[in-house]
Coordinates of C-alpha atoms in Angstrom, one line a residue:
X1 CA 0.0 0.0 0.0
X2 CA 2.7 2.7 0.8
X3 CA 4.4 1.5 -2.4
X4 CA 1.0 3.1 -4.0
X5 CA 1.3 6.1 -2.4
X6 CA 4.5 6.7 -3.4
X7 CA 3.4 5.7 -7.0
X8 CA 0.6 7.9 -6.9
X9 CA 2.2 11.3 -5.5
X10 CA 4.7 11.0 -8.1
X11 CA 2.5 11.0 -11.0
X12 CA 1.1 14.4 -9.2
X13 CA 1.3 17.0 -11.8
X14 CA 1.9 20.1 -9.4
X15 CA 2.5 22.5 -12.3
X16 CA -1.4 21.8 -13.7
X17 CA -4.7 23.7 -12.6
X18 CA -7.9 21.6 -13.8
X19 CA -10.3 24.9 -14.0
X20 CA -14.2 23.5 -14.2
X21 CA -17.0 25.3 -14.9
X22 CA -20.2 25.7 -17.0
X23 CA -19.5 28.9 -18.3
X24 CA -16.7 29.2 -21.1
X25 CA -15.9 32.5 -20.4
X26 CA -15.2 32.3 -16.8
X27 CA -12.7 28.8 -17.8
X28 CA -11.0 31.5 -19.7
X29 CA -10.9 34.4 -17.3
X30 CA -9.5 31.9 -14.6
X31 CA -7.3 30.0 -17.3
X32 CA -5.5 33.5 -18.3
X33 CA -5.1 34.3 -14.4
X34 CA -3.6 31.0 -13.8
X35 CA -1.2 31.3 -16.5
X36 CA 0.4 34.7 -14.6
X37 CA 0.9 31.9 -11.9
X38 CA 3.2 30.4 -14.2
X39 CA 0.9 27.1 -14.1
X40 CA -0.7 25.0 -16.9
X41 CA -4.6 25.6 -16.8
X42 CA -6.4 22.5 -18.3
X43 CA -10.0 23.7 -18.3
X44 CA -13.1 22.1 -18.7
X45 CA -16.8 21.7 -18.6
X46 CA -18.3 20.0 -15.3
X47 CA -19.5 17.1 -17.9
X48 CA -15.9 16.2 -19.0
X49 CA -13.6 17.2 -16.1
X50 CA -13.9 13.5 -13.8
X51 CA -12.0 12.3 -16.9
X52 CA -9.4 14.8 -17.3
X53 CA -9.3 14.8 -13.0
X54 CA -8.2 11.1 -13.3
X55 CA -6.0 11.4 -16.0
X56 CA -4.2 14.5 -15.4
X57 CA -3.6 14.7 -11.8
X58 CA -3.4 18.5 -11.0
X59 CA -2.0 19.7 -8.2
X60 CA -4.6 22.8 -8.3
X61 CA -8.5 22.1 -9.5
X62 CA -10.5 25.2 -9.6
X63 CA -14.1 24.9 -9.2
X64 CA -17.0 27.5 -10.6
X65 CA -19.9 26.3 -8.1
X66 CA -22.4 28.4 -10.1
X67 CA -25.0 29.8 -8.4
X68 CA -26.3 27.4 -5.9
X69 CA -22.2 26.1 -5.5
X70 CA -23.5 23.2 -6.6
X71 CA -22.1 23.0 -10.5
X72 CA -19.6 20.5 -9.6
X73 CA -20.9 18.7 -7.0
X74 CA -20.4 15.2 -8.3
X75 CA -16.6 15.9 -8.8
X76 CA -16.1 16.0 -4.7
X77 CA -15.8 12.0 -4.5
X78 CA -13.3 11.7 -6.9
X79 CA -11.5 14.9 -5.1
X80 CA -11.7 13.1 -2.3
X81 CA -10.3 10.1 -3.0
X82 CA -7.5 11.5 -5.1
X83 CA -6.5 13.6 -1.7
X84 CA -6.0 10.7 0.6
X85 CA -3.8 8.8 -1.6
X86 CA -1.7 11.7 -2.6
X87 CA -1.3 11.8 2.0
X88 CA -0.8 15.5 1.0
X89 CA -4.6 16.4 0.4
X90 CA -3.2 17.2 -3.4
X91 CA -5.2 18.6 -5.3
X92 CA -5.9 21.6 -3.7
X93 CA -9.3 22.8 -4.3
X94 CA -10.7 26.1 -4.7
X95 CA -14.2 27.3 -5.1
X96 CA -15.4 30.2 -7.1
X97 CA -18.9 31.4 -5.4
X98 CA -21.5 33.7 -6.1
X99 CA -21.5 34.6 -2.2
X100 CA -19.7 35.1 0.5
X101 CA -19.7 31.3 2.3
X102 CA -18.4 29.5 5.5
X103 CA -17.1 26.4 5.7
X104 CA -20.3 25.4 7.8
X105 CA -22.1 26.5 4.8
X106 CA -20.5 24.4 2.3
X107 CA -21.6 20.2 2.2
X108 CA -17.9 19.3 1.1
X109 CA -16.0 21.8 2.7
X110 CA -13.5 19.3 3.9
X111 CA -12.3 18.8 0.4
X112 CA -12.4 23.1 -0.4
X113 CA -9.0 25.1 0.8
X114 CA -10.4 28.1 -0.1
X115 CA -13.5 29.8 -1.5
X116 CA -12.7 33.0 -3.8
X117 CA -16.0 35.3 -4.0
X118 CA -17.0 36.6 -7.7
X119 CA -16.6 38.4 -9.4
X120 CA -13.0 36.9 -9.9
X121 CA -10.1 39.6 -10.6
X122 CA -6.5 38.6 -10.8
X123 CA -6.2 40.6 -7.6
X124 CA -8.5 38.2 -5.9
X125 CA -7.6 35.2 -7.7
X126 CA -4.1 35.1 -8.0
X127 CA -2.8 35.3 -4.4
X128 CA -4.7 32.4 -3.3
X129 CA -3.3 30.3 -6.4
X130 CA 0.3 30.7 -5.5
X131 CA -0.4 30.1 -2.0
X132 CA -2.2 26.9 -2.5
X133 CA 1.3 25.8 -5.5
X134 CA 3.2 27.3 -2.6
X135 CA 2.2 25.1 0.2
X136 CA 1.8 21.5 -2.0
X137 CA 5.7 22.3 -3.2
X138 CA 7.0 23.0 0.8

């Protein structure tokens, strides 16, 4: 089992942020912003992104929880599961909301690191980004 571990953290891609969401042009607004990171933004729809999750292995997944947070609810199991074997709680998972939330507001806030409040600005964005790359790479 710890040989798996190992296995897995190595394929962890730290330099990749899976960015989800069901509108294009916020995938792009958040792709750009990640890109002054100096990470790889892979983004995709909340339909195809449990494919690209399992494949890719980002160190960073970005989440647009629309307006009920709930857009990419059914990605949180994989999330999950991805977390423990990485022992790391890779990938780190942000949350893009419409409101301000706490974590007692939030049914998976044990898998979220940090909700970012829209609209999103490199400003806001940004710092929370490299923080997250900052603290996986420590």
């Amino acid at each position: 089992m710890v040989a798996d571990k190992g296995e897995d953290a190595a394929t962890e891609n730290l330099s990749a942020v899976l960015v989800v969401g069901t509108s294009q042009i916020t995938r792009v607004v958040v792709s750009k912003i990640v890109e002054r990171c100096g990470l790889r933004p892979v983004a995709e729809s909340p339909e195809t992104a449990g494919r690209v999750l399992s494949a890719l292995k980002p160190g960073t997944v970005i989440l647009d929880g629309g307006a009920d947070n709930c857009d990419c609810d059914h990605l949180f199991d994989s999330l999950s599961v991805q977390r423990r074997i990485s022992g790391r709680n890779v990938p780190r998972v942000i949350l893009l909301s419409i409101r301000t939330v706490g974590s007692d507001d939030l049914r998976h806030a044990s898998v979220i690191d940090a909700v970012v409040a829209k609209p999103i600005t490199p400003e806001t964005l940004q710092p929370v980004v490299s923080r997250l790359v900052e603290a996986v790479r420590a």
